[in-house]
PDB file of C-alpha atoms in Angstrom:
ATOM      1  CA  MET A   8      -0.089  -0.194   0.062  1.00  0.00           C
ATOM      2  CA  ASN A   9       1.134   3.538  -0.800  1.00  0.00           C
ATOM      3  CA  THR A  10       1.304   6.000   1.993  1.00  0.00           C
ATOM      4  CA  GLN A  11      -0.499   9.570   1.206  1.00  0.00           C
ATOM      5  CA  THR A  12      -0.523  12.740   2.843  1.00  0.00           C
ATOM      6  CA  GLY A  13      -4.183  12.925   3.260  1.00  0.00           C
ATOM      7  CA  TYR A  14      -7.063  10.867   2.271  1.00  0.00           C
ATOM      8  CA  SER A  15      -9.037  11.346  -1.161  1.00  0.00           C
ATOM      9  CA  SER A  16     -12.556  12.923  -1.368  1.00  0.00           C
ATOM     10  CA  SER A  17     -14.000   9.343  -1.963  1.00  0.00           C
ATOM     11  CA  GLN A  18     -12.324   8.192   1.266  1.00  0.00           C
ATOM     12  CA  ILE A  19     -13.482  10.940   3.630  1.00  0.00           C
ATOM     13  CA  VAL A  20     -17.127  10.780   1.930  1.00  0.00           C
ATOM     14  CA  LEU A  21     -17.271   6.704   2.575  1.00  0.00           C
ATOM     15  CA  HIS A  22     -15.844   7.263   6.153  1.00  0.00           C
ATOM     16  CA  TRP A  23     -18.433   9.708   6.905  1.00  0.00           C
ATOM     17  CA  ALA A  24     -21.067   7.705   5.283  1.00  0.00           C
ATOM     18  CA  THR A  25     -19.871   4.712   7.302  1.00  0.00           C
ATOM     19  CA  ALA A  26     -19.855   6.308  10.420  1.00  0.00           C
ATOM     20  CA  ILE A  27     -23.529   7.798  10.032  1.00  0.00           C
ATOM     21  CA  LEU A  28     -24.798   4.620   9.136  1.00  0.00           C
ATOM     22  CA  VAL A  29     -23.091   2.848  11.821  1.00  0.00           C
ATOM     23  CA  GLY A  30     -24.517   5.341  14.532  1.00  0.00           C
ATOM     24  CA  PHE A  31     -27.938   5.307  12.862  1.00  0.00           C
ATOM     25  CA  ASN A  32     -28.073   1.248  13.121  1.00  0.00           C
ATOM     26  CA  TYR A  33     -26.935   1.361  16.835  1.00  0.00           C
ATOM     27  CA  ILE A  34     -29.776   3.868  17.584  1.00  0.00           C
ATOM     28  CA  TYR A  35     -32.295   1.672  15.253  1.00  0.00           C
ATOM     29  CA  SER A  36     -31.647  -1.434  16.678  1.00  0.00           C
ATOM     30  CA  GLU A  37     -34.475  -1.615  19.648  1.00  0.00           C
ATOM     31  CA  GLY A  38     -36.774  -4.419  18.799  1.00  0.00           C
ATOM     32  CA  MET A  39     -34.677  -6.477  16.398  1.00  0.00           C
ATOM     33  CA  GLY A  40     -34.442  -9.575  18.897  1.00  0.00           C
ATOM     34  CA  GLU A  41     -38.028  -9.514  18.936  1.00  0.00           C
ATOM     35  CA  ALA A  42     -38.261  -9.261  15.128  1.00  0.00           C
ATOM     36  CA  LEU A  43     -35.558 -12.173  14.717  1.00  0.00           C
ATOM     37  CA  ASP A  44     -37.599 -14.382  16.994  1.00  0.00           C
ATOM     38  CA  ALA A  45     -40.778 -13.790  15.072  1.00  0.00           C
ATOM     39  CA  ARG A  46     -39.187 -14.642  11.802  1.00  0.00           C
ATOM     40  CA  LEU A  47     -37.320 -17.702  12.756  1.00  0.00           C
ATOM     41  CA  GLU A  48     -40.789 -18.837  14.391  1.00  0.00           C
ATOM     42  CA  GLY A  49     -42.533 -18.112  11.336  1.00  0.00           C
ATOM     43  CA  GLY A  50     -44.815 -16.202  13.205  1.00  0.00           C
ATOM     44  CA  ALA A  51     -46.393 -12.752  12.523  1.00  0.00           C
ATOM     45  CA  PRO A  52     -44.159  -9.967  12.604  1.00  0.00           C
ATOM     46  CA  PRO A  53     -44.089  -7.944  15.978  1.00  0.00           C
ATOM     47  CA  THR A  54     -45.735  -4.297  16.224  1.00  0.00           C
ATOM     48  CA  LEU A  55     -42.380  -2.293  16.834  1.00  0.00           C
ATOM     49  CA  GLU A  56     -41.583   1.604  16.703  1.00  0.00           C
ATOM     50  CA  ILE A  57     -38.817   0.404  13.620  1.00  0.00           C
ATOM     51  CA  LEU A  58     -38.989  -1.279  10.631  1.00  0.00           C
ATOM     52  CA  PRO A  59     -36.709  -4.193  10.772  1.00  0.00           C
ATOM     53  CA  GLN A  60     -35.807  -4.407   7.222  1.00  0.00           C
ATOM     54  CA  LEU A  61     -34.334  -0.717   7.320  1.00  0.00           C
ATOM     55  CA  HIS A  62     -31.971  -1.917   9.965  1.00  0.00           C
ATOM     56  CA  VAL A  63     -30.990  -5.031   7.945  1.00  0.00           C
ATOM     57  CA  TRP A  64     -30.490  -2.826   4.604  1.00  0.00           C
ATOM     58  CA  ALA A  65     -28.554  -0.509   6.781  1.00  0.00           C
ATOM     59  CA  GLY A  66     -26.210  -3.290   7.749  1.00  0.00           C
ATOM     60  CA  ILE A  67     -25.656  -4.105   4.260  1.00  0.00           C
ATOM     61  CA  ALA A  68     -24.800  -1.161   3.371  1.00  0.00           C
ATOM     62  CA  VAL A  69     -22.233  -0.632   5.972  1.00  0.00           C
ATOM     63  CA  LEU A  70     -20.807  -3.709   4.887  1.00  0.00           C
ATOM     64  CA  VAL A  71     -20.542  -2.409   1.267  1.00  0.00           C
ATOM     65  CA  LEU A  72     -18.745   0.907   2.043  1.00  0.00           C
ATOM     66  CA  VAL A  73     -16.067  -1.168   4.371  1.00  0.00           C
ATOM     67  CA  LEU A  74     -15.352  -2.879   1.621  1.00  0.00           C
ATOM     68  CA  LEU A  75     -15.305  -0.226  -1.020  1.00  0.00           C
ATOM     69  CA  ARG A  76     -13.285   1.443   1.644  1.00  0.00           C
ATOM     70  CA  LEU A  77     -10.799  -1.075   1.415  1.00  0.00           C
ATOM     71  CA  VAL A  78     -10.422  -1.443  -1.812  1.00  0.00           C
ATOM     72  CA  LEU A  79      -9.762   2.772  -2.283  1.00  0.00           C
ATOM     73  CA  ARG A  80      -7.418   2.182   0.889  1.00  0.00           C
ATOM     74  CA  ALA A  81      -5.435  -0.429  -1.240  1.00  0.00           C
ATOM     75  CA  THR A  82      -5.481   1.414  -4.533  1.00  0.00           C
ATOM     76  CA  GLN A  83      -5.250   4.465  -3.527  1.00  0.00           C
ATOM     77  CA  GLY A  84      -3.379   4.782  -0.405  1.00  0.00           C
ATOM     78  CA  ALA A  85      -3.597   6.302   3.083  1.00  0.00           C
ATOM     79  CA  PRO A  86      -1.672   8.526   5.670  1.00  0.00           C
ATOM     80  CA  GLU A  87       0.757   7.112   7.729  1.00  0.00           C
ATOM     81  CA  ALA A  88      -0.534   6.597  11.249  1.00  0.00           C
ATOM     82  CA  ALA A  89      -0.236   9.668  13.581  1.00  0.00           C
ATOM     83  CA  GLY A  90       2.250   9.292  16.183  1.00  0.00           C
ATOM     84  CA  GLU A  91       5.592   7.474  16.633  1.00  0.00           C
ATOM     85  CA  GLY A  92       6.419   4.416  18.568  1.00  0.00           C
ATOM     86  CA  LEU A  93       3.619   3.114  20.787  1.00  0.00           C
ATOM     87  CA  SER A  94       1.260   5.799  19.553  1.00  0.00           C
ATOM     88  CA  GLY A  95       1.809   5.037  15.805  1.00  0.00           C
ATOM     89  CA  LEU A  96       1.167   1.439  17.070  1.00  0.00           C
ATOM     90  CA  ALA A  97      -1.883   2.064  18.830  1.00  0.00           C
ATOM     91  CA  ALA A  98      -3.193   3.808  15.764  1.00  0.00           C
ATOM     92  CA  THR A  99      -1.847   1.350  13.115  1.00  0.00           C
ATOM     93  CA  TRP A 100      -3.856  -1.501  15.544  1.00  0.00           C
ATOM     94  CA  GLY A 101      -7.198   0.804  16.240  1.00  0.00           C
ATOM     95  CA  HIS A 102      -7.689   1.250  12.619  1.00  0.00           C
ATOM     96  CA  ARG A 103      -7.193  -2.288  12.250  1.00  0.00           C
ATOM     97  CA  LEU A 104      -9.579  -3.453  15.025  1.00  0.00           C
ATOM     98  CA  LEU A 105     -12.275  -0.794  13.413  1.00  0.00           C
ATOM     99  CA  TYR A 106     -11.914  -2.473  10.187  1.00  0.00           C
ATOM    100  CA  LEU A 107     -12.233  -5.716  11.633  1.00  0.00           C
ATOM    101  CA  LEU A 108     -15.493  -4.459  13.411  1.00  0.00           C
ATOM    102  CA  LEU A 109     -16.918  -2.870  10.486  1.00  0.00           C
ATOM    103  CA  LEU A 110     -16.749  -6.337   9.116  1.00  0.00           C
ATOM    104  CA  ALA A 111     -17.679  -8.576  11.511  1.00  0.00           C
ATOM    105  CA  VAL A 112     -20.529  -7.021  12.964  1.00  0.00           C
ATOM    106  CA  PRO A 113     -22.852  -6.748   9.598  1.00  0.00           C
ATOM    107  CA  VAL A 114     -21.578 -10.321   8.794  1.00  0.00           C
ATOM    108  CA  LEU A 115     -22.857 -11.424  11.935  1.00  0.00           C
ATOM    109  CA  GLY A 116     -26.360  -9.700  11.898  1.00  0.00           C
ATOM    110  CA  LEU A 117     -26.501 -10.824   8.106  1.00  0.00           C
ATOM    111  CA  THR A 118     -26.001 -14.290   9.248  1.00  0.00           C
ATOM    112  CA  THR A 119     -28.540 -14.108  12.017  1.00  0.00           C
ATOM    113  CA  TRP A 120     -31.222 -12.428   9.893  1.00  0.00           C
ATOM    114  CA  PHE A 121     -30.774 -14.102   6.169  1.00  0.00           C
ATOM    115  CA  GLY A 122     -29.496 -17.553   7.729  1.00  0.00           C
ATOM    116  CA  GLY A 123     -31.561 -17.815  10.349  1.00  0.00           C
ATOM    117  CA  ILE A 124     -28.899 -18.389  12.985  1.00  0.00           C
ATOM    118  CA  ASP A 125     -30.126 -17.577  16.364  1.00  0.00           C
ATOM    119  CA  ALA A 126     -26.582 -17.949  17.992  1.00  0.00           C
ATOM    120  CA  THR A 127     -24.852 -15.348  16.136  1.00  0.00           C
ATOM    121  CA  GLY A 128     -27.443 -12.836  17.291  1.00  0.00           C
ATOM    122  CA  GLU A 129     -25.660 -12.410  20.638  1.00  0.00           C
ATOM    123  CA  PRO A 130     -22.088 -11.642  19.427  1.00  0.00           C
ATOM    124  CA  HIS A 131     -23.624  -9.316  16.757  1.00  0.00           C
ATOM    125  CA  ALA A 132     -25.010  -7.301  19.670  1.00  0.00           C
ATOM    126  CA  LEU A 133     -22.007  -7.632  21.791  1.00  0.00           C
ATOM    127  CA  LEU A 134     -19.703  -6.373  18.914  1.00  0.00           C
ATOM    128  CA  ALA A 135     -22.109  -3.554  18.137  1.00  0.00           C
ATOM    129  CA  ASN A 136     -21.606  -2.231  21.316  1.00  0.00           C
ATOM    130  CA  VAL A 137     -17.746  -2.765  21.311  1.00  0.00           C
ATOM    131  CA  ILE A 138     -17.632  -0.882  18.129  1.00  0.00           C
ATOM    132  CA  MET A 139     -19.427   1.896  19.222  1.00  0.00           C
ATOM    133  CA  ILE A 140     -17.105   2.022  22.274  1.00  0.00           C
ATOM    134  CA  VAL A 141     -13.808   1.587  19.731  1.00  0.00           C
ATOM    135  CA  ALA A 142     -15.375   4.142  17.279  1.00  0.00           C
ATOM    136  CA  GLY A 143     -16.156   6.539  20.089  1.00  0.00           C
ATOM    137  CA  ALA A 144     -12.223   6.169  21.331  1.00  0.00           C
ATOM    138  CA  HIS A 145     -11.191   6.771  17.959  1.00  0.00           C
ATOM    139  CA  ALA A 146     -13.173  10.115  17.462  1.00  0.00           C
ATOM    140  CA  LEU A 147     -11.532  11.443  21.351  1.00  0.00           C
ATOM    141  CA  VAL A 148      -8.362  10.509  19.929  1.00  0.00           C
ATOM    142  CA  ALA A 149      -8.717  12.400  16.769  1.00  0.00           C
ATOM    143  CA  ILE A 150     -10.170  15.442  18.652  1.00  0.00           C
ATOM    144  CA  PHE A 151      -7.162  15.074  20.923  1.00  0.00           C
ATOM    145  CA  HIS A 152      -4.663  15.061  18.282  1.00  0.00           C
ATOM    146  CA  GLN A 153      -6.351  18.083  16.600  1.00  0.00           C
ATOM    147  CA  PHE A 154      -7.094  20.353  19.599  1.00  0.00           C
ATOM    148  CA  VAL A 155      -4.088  19.560  21.814  1.00  0.00           C
ATOM    149  CA  LEU A 156      -1.248  18.173  19.906  1.00  0.00           C
ATOM    150  CA  LYS A 157      -2.205  20.525  16.752  1.00  0.00           C
ATOM    151  CA  ASP A 158      -1.229  18.132  14.164  1.00  0.00           C
ATOM    152  CA  GLY A 159      -3.802  18.560  11.936  1.00  0.00           C
ATOM    153  CA  VAL A 160      -5.172  14.742  12.042  1.00  0.00           C
ATOM    154  CA  LEU A 161      -8.293  15.274  12.067  1.00  0.00           C
ATOM    155  CA  THR A 162      -8.362  17.760   9.092  1.00  0.00           C
ATOM    156  CA  ARG A 163      -7.251  14.981   7.336  1.00  0.00           C
ATOM    157  CA  MET A 164     -10.779  13.292   7.086  1.00  0.00           C
ATOM    158  CA  PHE A 165     -12.342  16.762   6.249  1.00  0.00           C
ATOM    159  CA  LYS A 166     -10.113  18.064   3.600  1.00  0.00           C
ATOM    160  CA  ALA A 167      -9.351  16.038   0.717  1.00  0.00           C
ATOM    161  CA  ARG A 168      -5.587  16.083  -0.375  1.00  0.00           C
TER     162      ARG A 168
END
């Protein structure tokens, strides 16, 4: 992978679209367990305040966007991790963990919903909580870099190279 000084506009758009969809799906998940139970039992769908299909399709969109992000990262490159030594290592592995979660959560959700495998529902929900914690830490570290270290890291995700 080649290293760049910033992200392309496509990478930036995909980053924020992914973040918005992940946040939306996290909030828009109440009742999915009930909807899954009804789906697996072949009963009438429960009356919910959400449309389960919207959660499912948003999850599919997250998976597609993350795959596109990985293709762009491989073809267009990405900036080096911010920091040196342990800080740089933490940034590298933090991004790897985020990508792993961004792939695992939708795949587990799709396996649960379309595969009818109830056993993958709990790991899907647990990792959805983990992704929110890791993404929150990711955002806090970016804000720290921008406003305390003043190294322009956050600017890379708003202004294309």
